[in-house]
Coordinates of C-alpha atoms in Angstrom, one line a residue:
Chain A
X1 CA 3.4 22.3 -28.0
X2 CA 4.8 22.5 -24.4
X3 CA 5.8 25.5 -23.0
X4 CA 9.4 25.8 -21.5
X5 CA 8.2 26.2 -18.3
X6 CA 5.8 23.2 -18.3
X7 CA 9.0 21.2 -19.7
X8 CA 11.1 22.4 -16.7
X9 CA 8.6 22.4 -14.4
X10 CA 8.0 18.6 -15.6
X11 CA 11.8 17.4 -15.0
X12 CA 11.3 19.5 -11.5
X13 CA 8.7 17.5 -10.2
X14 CA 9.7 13.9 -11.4
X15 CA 13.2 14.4 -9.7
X16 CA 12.1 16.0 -6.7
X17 CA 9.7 13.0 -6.0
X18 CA 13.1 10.2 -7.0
X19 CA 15.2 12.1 -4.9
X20 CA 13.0 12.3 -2.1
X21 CA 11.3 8.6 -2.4
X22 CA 15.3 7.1 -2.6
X23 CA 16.3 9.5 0.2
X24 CA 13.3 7.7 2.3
X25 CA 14.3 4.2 1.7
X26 CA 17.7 5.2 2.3
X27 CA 16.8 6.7 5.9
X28 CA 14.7 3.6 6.4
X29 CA 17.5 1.9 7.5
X30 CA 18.2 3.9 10.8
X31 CA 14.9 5.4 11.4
X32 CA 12.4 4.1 13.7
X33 CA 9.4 4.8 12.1
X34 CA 10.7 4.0 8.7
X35 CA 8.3 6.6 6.8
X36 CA 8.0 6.0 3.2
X37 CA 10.7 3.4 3.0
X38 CA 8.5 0.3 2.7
X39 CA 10.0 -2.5 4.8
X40 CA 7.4 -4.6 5.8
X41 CA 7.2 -7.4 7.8
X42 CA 10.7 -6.5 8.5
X43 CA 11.2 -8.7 11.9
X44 CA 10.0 -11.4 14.0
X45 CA 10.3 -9.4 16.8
X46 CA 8.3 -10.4 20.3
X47 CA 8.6 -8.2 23.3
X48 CA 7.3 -7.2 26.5
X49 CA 7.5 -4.4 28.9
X50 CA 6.8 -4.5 32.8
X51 CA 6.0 -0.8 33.3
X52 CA 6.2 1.6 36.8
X53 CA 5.5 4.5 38.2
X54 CA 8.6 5.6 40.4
X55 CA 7.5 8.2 43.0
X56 CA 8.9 10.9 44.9
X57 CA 10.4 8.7 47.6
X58 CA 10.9 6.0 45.2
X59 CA 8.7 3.7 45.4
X60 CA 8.3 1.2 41.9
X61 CA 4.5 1.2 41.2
X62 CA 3.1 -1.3 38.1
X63 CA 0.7 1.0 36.1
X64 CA -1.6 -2.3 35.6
X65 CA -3.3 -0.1 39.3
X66 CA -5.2 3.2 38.2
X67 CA -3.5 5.7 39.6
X68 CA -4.9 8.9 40.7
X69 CA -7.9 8.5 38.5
X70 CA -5.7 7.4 35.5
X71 CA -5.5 4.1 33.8
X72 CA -3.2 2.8 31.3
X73 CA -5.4 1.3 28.7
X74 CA -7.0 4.3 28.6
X75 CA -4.3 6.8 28.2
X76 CA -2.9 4.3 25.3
X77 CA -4.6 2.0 23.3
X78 CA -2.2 1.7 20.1
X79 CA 0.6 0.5 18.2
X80 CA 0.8 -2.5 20.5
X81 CA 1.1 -0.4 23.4
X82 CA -2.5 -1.2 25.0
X83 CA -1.3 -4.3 27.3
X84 CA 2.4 -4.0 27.3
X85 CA 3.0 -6.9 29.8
X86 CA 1.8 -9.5 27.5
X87 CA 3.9 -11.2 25.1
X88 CA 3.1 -9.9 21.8
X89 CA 4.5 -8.9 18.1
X90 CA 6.3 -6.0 17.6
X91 CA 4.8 -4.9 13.8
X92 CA 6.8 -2.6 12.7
X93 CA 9.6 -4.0 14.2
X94 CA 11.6 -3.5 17.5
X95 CA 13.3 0.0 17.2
X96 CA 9.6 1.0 16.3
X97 CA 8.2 -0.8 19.1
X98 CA 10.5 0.8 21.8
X99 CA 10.5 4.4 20.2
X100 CA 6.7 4.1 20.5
X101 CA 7.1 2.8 24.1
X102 CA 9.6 5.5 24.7
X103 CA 7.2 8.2 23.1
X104 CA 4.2 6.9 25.3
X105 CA 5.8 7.1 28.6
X106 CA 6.6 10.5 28.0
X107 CA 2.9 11.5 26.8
X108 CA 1.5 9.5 30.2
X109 CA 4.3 12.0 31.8
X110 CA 2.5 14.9 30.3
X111 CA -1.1 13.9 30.7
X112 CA -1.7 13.0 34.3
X113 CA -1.9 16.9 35.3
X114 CA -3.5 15.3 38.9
X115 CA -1.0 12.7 39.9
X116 CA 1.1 14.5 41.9
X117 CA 3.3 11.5 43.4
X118 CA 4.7 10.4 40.0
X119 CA 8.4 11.3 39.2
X120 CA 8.8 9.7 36.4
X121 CA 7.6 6.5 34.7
X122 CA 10.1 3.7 33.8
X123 CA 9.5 0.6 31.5
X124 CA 11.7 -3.0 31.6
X125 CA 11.7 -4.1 28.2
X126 CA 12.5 -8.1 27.4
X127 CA 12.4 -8.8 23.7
X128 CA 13.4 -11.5 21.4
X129 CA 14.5 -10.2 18.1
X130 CA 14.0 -12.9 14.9
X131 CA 13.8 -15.8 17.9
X132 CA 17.2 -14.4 19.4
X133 CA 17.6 -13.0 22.6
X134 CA 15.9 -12.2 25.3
X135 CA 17.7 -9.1 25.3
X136 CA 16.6 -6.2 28.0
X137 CA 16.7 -2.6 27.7
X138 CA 14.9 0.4 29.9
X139 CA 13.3 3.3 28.8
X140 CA 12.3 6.3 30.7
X141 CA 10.4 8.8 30.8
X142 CA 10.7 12.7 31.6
X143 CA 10.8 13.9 35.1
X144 CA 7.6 15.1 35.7
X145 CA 6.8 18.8 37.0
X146 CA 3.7 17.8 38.6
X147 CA 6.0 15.4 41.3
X148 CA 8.8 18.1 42.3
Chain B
X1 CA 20.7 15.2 -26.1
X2 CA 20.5 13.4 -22.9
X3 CA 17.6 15.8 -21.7
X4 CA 15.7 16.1 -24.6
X5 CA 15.6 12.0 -24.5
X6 CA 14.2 13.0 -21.1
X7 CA 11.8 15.6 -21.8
X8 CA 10.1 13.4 -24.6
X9 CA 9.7 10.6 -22.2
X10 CA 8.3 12.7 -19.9
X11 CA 6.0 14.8 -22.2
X12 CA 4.9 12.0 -24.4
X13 CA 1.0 11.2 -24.7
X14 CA -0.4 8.4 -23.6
X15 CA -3.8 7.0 -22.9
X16 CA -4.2 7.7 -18.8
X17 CA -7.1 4.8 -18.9
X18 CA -5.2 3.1 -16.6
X19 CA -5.4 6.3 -14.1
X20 CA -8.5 6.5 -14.8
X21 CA -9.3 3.1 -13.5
X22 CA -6.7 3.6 -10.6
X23 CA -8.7 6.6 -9.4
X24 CA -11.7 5.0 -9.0
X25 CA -10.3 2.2 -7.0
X26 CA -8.6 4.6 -5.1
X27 CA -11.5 6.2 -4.1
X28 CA -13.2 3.1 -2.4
X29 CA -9.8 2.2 -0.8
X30 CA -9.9 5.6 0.7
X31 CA -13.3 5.3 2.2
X32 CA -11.6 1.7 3.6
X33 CA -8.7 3.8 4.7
X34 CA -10.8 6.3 6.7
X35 CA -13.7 4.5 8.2
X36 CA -11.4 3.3 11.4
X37 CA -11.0 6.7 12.3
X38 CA -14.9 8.0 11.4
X39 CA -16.4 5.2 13.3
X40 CA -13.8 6.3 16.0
X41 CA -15.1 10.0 15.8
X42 CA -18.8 9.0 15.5
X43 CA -17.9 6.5 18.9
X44 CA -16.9 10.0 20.4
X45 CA -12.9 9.5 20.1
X46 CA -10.3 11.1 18.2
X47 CA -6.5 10.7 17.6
X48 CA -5.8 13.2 20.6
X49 CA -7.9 11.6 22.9
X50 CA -4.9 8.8 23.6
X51 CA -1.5 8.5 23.2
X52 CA -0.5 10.4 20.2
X53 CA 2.8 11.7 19.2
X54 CA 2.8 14.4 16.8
X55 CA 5.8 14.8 13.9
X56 CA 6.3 18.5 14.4
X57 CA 4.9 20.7 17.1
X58 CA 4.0 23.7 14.8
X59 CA 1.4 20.9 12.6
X60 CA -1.5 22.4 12.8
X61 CA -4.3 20.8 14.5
X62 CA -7.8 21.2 14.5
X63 CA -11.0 21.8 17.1
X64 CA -12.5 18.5 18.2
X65 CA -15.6 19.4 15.7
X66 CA -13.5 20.6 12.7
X67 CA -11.1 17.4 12.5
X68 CA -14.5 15.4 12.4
X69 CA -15.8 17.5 9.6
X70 CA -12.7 17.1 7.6
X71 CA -12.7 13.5 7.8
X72 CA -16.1 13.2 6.5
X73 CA -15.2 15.9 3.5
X74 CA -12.4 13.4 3.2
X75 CA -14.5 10.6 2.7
X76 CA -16.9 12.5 0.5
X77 CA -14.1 14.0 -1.8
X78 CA -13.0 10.4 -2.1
X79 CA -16.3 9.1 -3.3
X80 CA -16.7 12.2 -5.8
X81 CA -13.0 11.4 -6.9
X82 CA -13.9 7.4 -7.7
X83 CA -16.8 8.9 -9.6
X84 CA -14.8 11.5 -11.3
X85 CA -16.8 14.2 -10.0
X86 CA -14.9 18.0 -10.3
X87 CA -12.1 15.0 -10.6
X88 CA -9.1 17.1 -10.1
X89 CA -10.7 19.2 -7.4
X90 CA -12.0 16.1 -5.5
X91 CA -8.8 14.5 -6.1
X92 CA -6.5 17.1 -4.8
X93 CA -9.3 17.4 -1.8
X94 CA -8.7 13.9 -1.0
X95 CA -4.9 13.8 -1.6
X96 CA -4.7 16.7 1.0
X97 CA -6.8 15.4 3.7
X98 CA -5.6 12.0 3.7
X99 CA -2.4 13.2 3.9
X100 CA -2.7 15.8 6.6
X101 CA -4.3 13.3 8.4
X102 CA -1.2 10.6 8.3
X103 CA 1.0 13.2 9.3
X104 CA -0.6 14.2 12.5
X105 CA 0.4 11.9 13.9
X106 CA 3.4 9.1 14.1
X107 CA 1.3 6.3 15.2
X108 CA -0.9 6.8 12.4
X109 CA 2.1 6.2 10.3
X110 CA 1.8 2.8 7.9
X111 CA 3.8 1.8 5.3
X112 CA -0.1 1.1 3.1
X113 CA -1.1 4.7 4.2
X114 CA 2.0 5.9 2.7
X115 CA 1.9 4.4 -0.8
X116 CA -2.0 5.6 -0.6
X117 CA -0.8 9.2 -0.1
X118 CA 1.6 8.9 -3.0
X119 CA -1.0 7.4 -5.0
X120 CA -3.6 9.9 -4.3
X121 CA -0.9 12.7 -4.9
X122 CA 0.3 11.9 -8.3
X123 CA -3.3 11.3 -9.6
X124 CA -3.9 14.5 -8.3
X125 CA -0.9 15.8 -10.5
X126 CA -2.5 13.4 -13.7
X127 CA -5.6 14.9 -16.0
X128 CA -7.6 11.4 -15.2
X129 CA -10.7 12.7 -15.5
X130 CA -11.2 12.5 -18.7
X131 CA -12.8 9.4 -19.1
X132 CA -14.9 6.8 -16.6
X133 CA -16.0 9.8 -15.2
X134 CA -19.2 12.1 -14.4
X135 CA -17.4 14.8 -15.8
X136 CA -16.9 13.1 -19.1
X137 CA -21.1 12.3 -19.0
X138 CA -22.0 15.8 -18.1
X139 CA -19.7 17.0 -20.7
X140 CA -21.2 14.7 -23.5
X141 CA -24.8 15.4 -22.1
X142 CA -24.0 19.0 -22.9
X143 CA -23.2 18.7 -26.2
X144 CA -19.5 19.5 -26.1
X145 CA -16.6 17.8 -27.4
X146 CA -14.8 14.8 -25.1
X147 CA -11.6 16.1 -24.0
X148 CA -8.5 14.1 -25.3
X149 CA -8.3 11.1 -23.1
X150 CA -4.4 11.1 -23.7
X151 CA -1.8 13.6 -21.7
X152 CA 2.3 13.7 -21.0
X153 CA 2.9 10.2 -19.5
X154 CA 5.2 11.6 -16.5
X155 CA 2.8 10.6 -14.1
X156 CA 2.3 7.5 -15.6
X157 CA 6.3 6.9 -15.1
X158 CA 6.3 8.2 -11.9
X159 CA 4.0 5.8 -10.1
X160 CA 5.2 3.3 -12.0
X161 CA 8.6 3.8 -9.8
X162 CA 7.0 4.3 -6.7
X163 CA 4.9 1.1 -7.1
X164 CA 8.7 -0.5 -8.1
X165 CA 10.3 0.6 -5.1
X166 CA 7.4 -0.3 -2.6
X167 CA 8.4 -4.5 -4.1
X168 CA 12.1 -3.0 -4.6
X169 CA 12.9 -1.3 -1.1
X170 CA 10.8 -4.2 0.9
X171 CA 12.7 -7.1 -0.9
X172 CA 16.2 -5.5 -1.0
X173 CA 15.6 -4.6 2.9
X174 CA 15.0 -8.2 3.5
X175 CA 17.8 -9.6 0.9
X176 CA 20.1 -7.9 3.5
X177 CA 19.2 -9.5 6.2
X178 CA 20.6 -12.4 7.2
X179 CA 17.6 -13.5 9.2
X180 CA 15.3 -12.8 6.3
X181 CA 17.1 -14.3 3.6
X182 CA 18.3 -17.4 5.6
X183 CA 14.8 -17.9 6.6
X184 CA 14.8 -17.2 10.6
X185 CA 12.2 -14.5 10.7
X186 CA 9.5 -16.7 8.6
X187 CA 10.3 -19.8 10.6
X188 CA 10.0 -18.0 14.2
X189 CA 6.3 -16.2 12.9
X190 CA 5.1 -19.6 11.5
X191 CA 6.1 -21.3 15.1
X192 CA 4.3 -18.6 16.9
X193 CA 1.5 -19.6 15.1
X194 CA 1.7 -23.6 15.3
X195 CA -0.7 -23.8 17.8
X196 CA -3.1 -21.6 16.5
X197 CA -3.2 -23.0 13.1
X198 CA -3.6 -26.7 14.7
X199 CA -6.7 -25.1 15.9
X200 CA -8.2 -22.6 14.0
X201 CA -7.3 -23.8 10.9
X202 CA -8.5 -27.4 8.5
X203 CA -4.9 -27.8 8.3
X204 CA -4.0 -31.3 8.5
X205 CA -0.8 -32.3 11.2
X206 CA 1.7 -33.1 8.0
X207 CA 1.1 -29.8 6.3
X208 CA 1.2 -27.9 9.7
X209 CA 5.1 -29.8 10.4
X210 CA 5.7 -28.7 6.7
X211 CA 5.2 -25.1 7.1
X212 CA 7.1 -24.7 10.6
X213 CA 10.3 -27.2 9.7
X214 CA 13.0 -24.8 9.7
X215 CA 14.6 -26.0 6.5
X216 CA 11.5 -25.3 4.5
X217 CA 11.9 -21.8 5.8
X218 CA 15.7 -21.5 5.0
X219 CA 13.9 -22.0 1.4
X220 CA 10.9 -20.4 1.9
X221 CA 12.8 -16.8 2.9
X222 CA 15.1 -16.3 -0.1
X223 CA 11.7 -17.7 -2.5
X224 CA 9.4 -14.6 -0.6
X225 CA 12.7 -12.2 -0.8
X226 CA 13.3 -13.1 -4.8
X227 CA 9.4 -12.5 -5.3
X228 CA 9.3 -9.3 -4.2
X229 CA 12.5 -8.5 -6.2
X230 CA 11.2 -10.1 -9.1
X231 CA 8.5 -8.4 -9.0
X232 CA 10.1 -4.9 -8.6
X233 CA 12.3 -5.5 -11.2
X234 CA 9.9 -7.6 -14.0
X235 CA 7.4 -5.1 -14.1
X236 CA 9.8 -2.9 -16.0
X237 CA 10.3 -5.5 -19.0
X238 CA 7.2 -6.8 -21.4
X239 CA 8.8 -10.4 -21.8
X240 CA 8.1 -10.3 -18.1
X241 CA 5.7 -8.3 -17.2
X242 CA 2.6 -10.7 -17.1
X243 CA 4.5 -12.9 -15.0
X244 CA 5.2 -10.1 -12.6
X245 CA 1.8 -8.8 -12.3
X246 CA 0.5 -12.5 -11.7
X247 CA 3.0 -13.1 -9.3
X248 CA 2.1 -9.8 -7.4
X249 CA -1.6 -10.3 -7.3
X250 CA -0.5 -14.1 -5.7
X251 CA 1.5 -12.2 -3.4
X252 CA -0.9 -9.4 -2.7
X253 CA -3.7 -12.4 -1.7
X254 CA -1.3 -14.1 0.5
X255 CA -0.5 -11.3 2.4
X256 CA -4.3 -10.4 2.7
X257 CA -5.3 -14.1 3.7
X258 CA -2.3 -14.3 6.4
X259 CA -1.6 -10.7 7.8
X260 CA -3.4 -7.8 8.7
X261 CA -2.6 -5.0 6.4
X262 CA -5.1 -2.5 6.3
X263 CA -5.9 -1.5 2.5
X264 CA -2.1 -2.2 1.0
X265 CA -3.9 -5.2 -1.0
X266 CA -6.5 -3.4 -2.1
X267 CA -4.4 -0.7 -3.0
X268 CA -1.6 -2.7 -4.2
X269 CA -3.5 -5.1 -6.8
X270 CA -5.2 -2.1 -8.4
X271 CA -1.8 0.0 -8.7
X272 CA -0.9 -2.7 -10.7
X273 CA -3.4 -1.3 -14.1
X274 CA -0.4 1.0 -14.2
X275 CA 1.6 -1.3 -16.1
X276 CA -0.6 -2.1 -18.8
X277 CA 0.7 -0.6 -22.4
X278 CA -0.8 3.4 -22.3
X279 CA -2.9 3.0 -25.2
X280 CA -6.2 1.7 -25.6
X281 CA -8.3 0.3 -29.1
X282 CA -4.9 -1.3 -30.7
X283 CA -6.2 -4.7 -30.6
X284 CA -9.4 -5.5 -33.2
X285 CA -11.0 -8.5 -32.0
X286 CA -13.7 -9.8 -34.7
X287 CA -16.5 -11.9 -33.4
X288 CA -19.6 -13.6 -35.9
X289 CA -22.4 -11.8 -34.0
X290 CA -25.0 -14.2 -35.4
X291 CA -23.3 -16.9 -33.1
X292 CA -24.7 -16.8 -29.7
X293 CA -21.3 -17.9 -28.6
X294 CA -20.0 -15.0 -30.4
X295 CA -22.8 -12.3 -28.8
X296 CA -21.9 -13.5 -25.5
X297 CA -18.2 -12.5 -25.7
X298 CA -18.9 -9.6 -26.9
X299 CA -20.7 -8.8 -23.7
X300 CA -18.5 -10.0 -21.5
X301 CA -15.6 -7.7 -23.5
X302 CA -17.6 -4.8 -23.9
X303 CA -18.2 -5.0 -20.0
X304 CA -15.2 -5.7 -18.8
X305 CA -12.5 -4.1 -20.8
X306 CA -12.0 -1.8 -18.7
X307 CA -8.5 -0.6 -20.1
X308 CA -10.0 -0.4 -23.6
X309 CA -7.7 -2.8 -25.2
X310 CA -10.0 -3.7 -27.9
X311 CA -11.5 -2.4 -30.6
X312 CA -14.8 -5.0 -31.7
X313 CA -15.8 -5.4 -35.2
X314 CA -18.4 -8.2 -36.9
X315 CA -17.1 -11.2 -38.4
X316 CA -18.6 -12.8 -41.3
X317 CA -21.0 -15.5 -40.2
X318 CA -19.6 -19.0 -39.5
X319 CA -16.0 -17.1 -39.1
X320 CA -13.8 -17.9 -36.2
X321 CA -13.0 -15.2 -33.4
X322 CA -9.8 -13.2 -34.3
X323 CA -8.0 -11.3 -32.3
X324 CA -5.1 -8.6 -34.2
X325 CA -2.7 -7.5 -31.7
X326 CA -1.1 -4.1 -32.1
X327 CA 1.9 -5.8 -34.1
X328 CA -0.3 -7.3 -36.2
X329 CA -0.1 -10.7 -35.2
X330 CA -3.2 -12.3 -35.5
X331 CA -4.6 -15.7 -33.1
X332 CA -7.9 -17.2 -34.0
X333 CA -10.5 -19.6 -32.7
X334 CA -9.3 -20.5 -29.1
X335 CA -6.2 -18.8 -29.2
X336 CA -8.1 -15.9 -29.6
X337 CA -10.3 -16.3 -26.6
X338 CA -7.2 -17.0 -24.1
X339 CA -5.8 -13.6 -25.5
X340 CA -8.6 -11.8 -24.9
X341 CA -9.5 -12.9 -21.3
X342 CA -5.8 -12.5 -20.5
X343 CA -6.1 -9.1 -21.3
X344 CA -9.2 -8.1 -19.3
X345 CA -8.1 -6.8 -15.8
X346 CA -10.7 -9.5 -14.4
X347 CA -10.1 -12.6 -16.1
X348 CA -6.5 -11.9 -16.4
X349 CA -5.8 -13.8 -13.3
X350 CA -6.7 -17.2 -14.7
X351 CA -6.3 -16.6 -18.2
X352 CA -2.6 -15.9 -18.4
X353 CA -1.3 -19.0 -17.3
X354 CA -3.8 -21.0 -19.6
X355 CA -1.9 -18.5 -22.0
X356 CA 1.6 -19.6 -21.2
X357 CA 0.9 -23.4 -21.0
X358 CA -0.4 -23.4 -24.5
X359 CA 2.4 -20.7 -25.4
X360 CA -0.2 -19.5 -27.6
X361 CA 1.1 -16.2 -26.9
X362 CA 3.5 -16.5 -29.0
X363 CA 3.6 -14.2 -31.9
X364 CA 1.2 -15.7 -34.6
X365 CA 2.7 -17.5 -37.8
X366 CA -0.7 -16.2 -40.2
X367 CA 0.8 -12.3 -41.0
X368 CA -2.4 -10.3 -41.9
X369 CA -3.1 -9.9 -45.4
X370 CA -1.5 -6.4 -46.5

């Protein structure tokens, strides 16, 4: 015979889980990473990204040249991210793709302690969402400390 | 009323064989699962070590040294868990790794990981120990008692609704939208990949024009969008419940063969034991022994009726196979053979469409004799 608490307890659990598990689909429609809501192959989404370094006195420097002992592929090698001015697939989708992009710029930002000419890093997205497009946005990253 | 209707549901015994099963595959797709990031750690790298981008900044993360340890207890616990090992300590061990590892992280974030973790965390919540497991050896070596293979079915039900709503939420995300369901987004993936199929693939020229014409895509779309919504939905009804799991394992396949996908068809083929009726030894299938025939299907049942659905009993010599189903319908000779290999997890596959072509699963005409 259950106990009244096991009983409760039961009807506790199950609904927190629905709740939750429909609250995550739900937010899978505006969120970029799209955690728990299960919408695969949910694009057919290419895209590409020219990426700089803009210096103190402004100067637009590709980061496909190591900079100050620092190399791209090196900082980030996932998600996509790891040759950014090839044509390629974004998985997850585009809003994924460019909050990814947007998140690595600013951890490059934060992890080049000895690059001391960088202001802030800056990538020209082109992408072609489901064979539309090409459609352009830019992303930035933080100003850096290290530059100022 | 309404909640005691609830509470029944929820607290009503049922044979967690299919859990059972379910762990142990879930053990070897967790040792898939982690081996990128061990043979990352044994080539000297870890998550932090690139771009990274934690969820919250007050996660906890751990020395270089301990993270690497963790993984391996991860992999360990998941081993001990498919063998059913301290099952609900290993289990809740690997549940809680696994997940603490996904959420370090965003870019470790995948929609497979995430049905794993749920997975991993309601069979941590489920008694499935009990049986098809060391536990249950060591227990019978001692001399005690088997504990009772059935328990409340809530965890049962409730991956039963998260498997629903990983077909569910994927289909309905595509049905509404208008590039999915009219076909765009399959048309524009199969063109990127013309070239590549003309030469990495034996596909001939006609069948390559086939797959990237864009009105076989305006088809193809809503047929991939009303499979996965089929599936979500058919699983929940028995008239259509074989055809849902057959379609899913055809879908599961396809997905593996085209895409990469990590372990979500590993993961999402053996989720499907779920749905099999929570009971086990309610089907008597009679064999004649003496036959050789007859010895041989009883090995190939015994070994691979892995969901217990059948109880085996002698038939009088020169007597046909017979299967009785749990309604008492009863199939004989070949009938009975289709019925039985439909209802193995391994032959299921091939035996269930021979099953619906000769509509011999039908519910028998000979009643058994009271």
């Amino acid at each position: 015979m259950d106990t009244r608490t096991r009983v409760v307890g039961r009807r506790i659990v199950v609904a927190t889980v629905v709740v939750l598990q429909l609250a995550f689909v739900a937010r899978g429609y505006t969120s970029d990473h799209k955690e728990f809501a299960y919408q695969m192959f949910n694009e057919s989404t290419d895209w590409r990204a020219d990426i700089e370094r803009v210096t103190r006195d402004g100067e637009h420097i590709p980061i496909d040249q190591d900079w100050s002992g620092y190399r791209w592929d090196q900082l980030v090698d996932t998600r996509g991210l790891l040759e950014p001015a090839s044509r390629s697939h974004a998985d997850a989708g585009i809003d994924n793709q460019l909050a990814f992009l947007d998140a690595a710029l600013d951890y490059v930002a934060r992890h080049t302690p000895n690059d001391t000419e960088t202001r802030y890093l800056q990538a020209t997205v082109t992408y072609w969402r489901n064979a539309h497009g090409p459609k352009v946005v830019v992303l930035r990253s933080a100003d850096r400390e290290e530059a100022r | 009323m309404t909640w005691n209707r609830i509470d029944e549901l929820l607290g009503r015994r049922v044979s967690l064989r299919a859990l059972a099963l379910l762990r142990i595959a879930a053990g070897f797709v967790t040792v898939l699962h982690l081996r990128p990031f061990l043979d990352a750690a044994r080539d000297g790298r870890i998550y932090r070590d690139s771009f990274y981008e934690p969820y919250a900044s007050w996660y906890p993360e751990l020395p270089r040294s301990l993270y690497i340890a963790l993984l391996w207890l991860g992999a360990a616990a998941a081993i001990a868990m498919a063998a059913g090992l301290m099952t609900r300590v290993s289990t809740a061990l690997t549940f809680g790794i696994v997940t603490y590892n996904l959420l370090l992280s965003t870019t470790h974030m995948h929609n497979n990981r995430a049905y794993l973790v749920v997975v991993l965390g309601i069979l941590a919540l489920a008694p499935c120990g009990r049986e098809c497991s060391v536990d249950a050896w060591l227990r019978a070596r001692r001399g005690q008692p088997p504990l009772d293979p059935s328990a409340p079915g809530w965890p049962l039900w409730l991956l039963r609704f998260e498997a629903c709503v990983v077909y569910g939420a994927s289909g309905f995300s595509k049905l509404v939208d208008r590039d999915w369901f009219g076909g765009t987004v399959t048309w524009d993936r199969a063109m990127h990949a013309r070239d590549r199929m003309a030469t990495h693939t034996p596909l001939p020229d006609w069948a390559i024009s086939a797959i990237t014409n864009r009105t076989f895509h305006t088809f193809a779309g809503k047929v991939i969008v009303l499979t996965e919504l089929f599936i979500a939905i058919g699983l929940w009804s028995r008239v259509t419940r074989y055809a849902a799991v057959w379609l899913a394992v055809v879908f599961h396949v396809s997905i593996e063969v085209t895409s990469s996908v990590q372990v979500f068809s590993y993961l999402g083929i053996a989720a499907l034991v779920i749905w099999a009726v929570p009971s086990t030894r309610d089907r008597v299938l009679t064999v004649d022994v003496q036959r050789a025939a007859g010895h041989r299907l009883v090995a190939v049942v015994r070994a691979l009726d892995w969901l217990a659905r059948f109880r085996i009993e002698p038939g009088p010599p020169g007597s046909p196979t017979r299967v009785v189903d749990r309604d008492g319908s009863v199939r004989e000779g070949r009938r009975a053979l289709v019925f039985a290999y439909s209802r193995l997890p391994v032959t299921a596959f091939f035996a269930l469409p021979v099953l619906a072509v000769t509509r011999s699963n039908r519910k028998a005409t000979t009643a058994l004799p009271a």
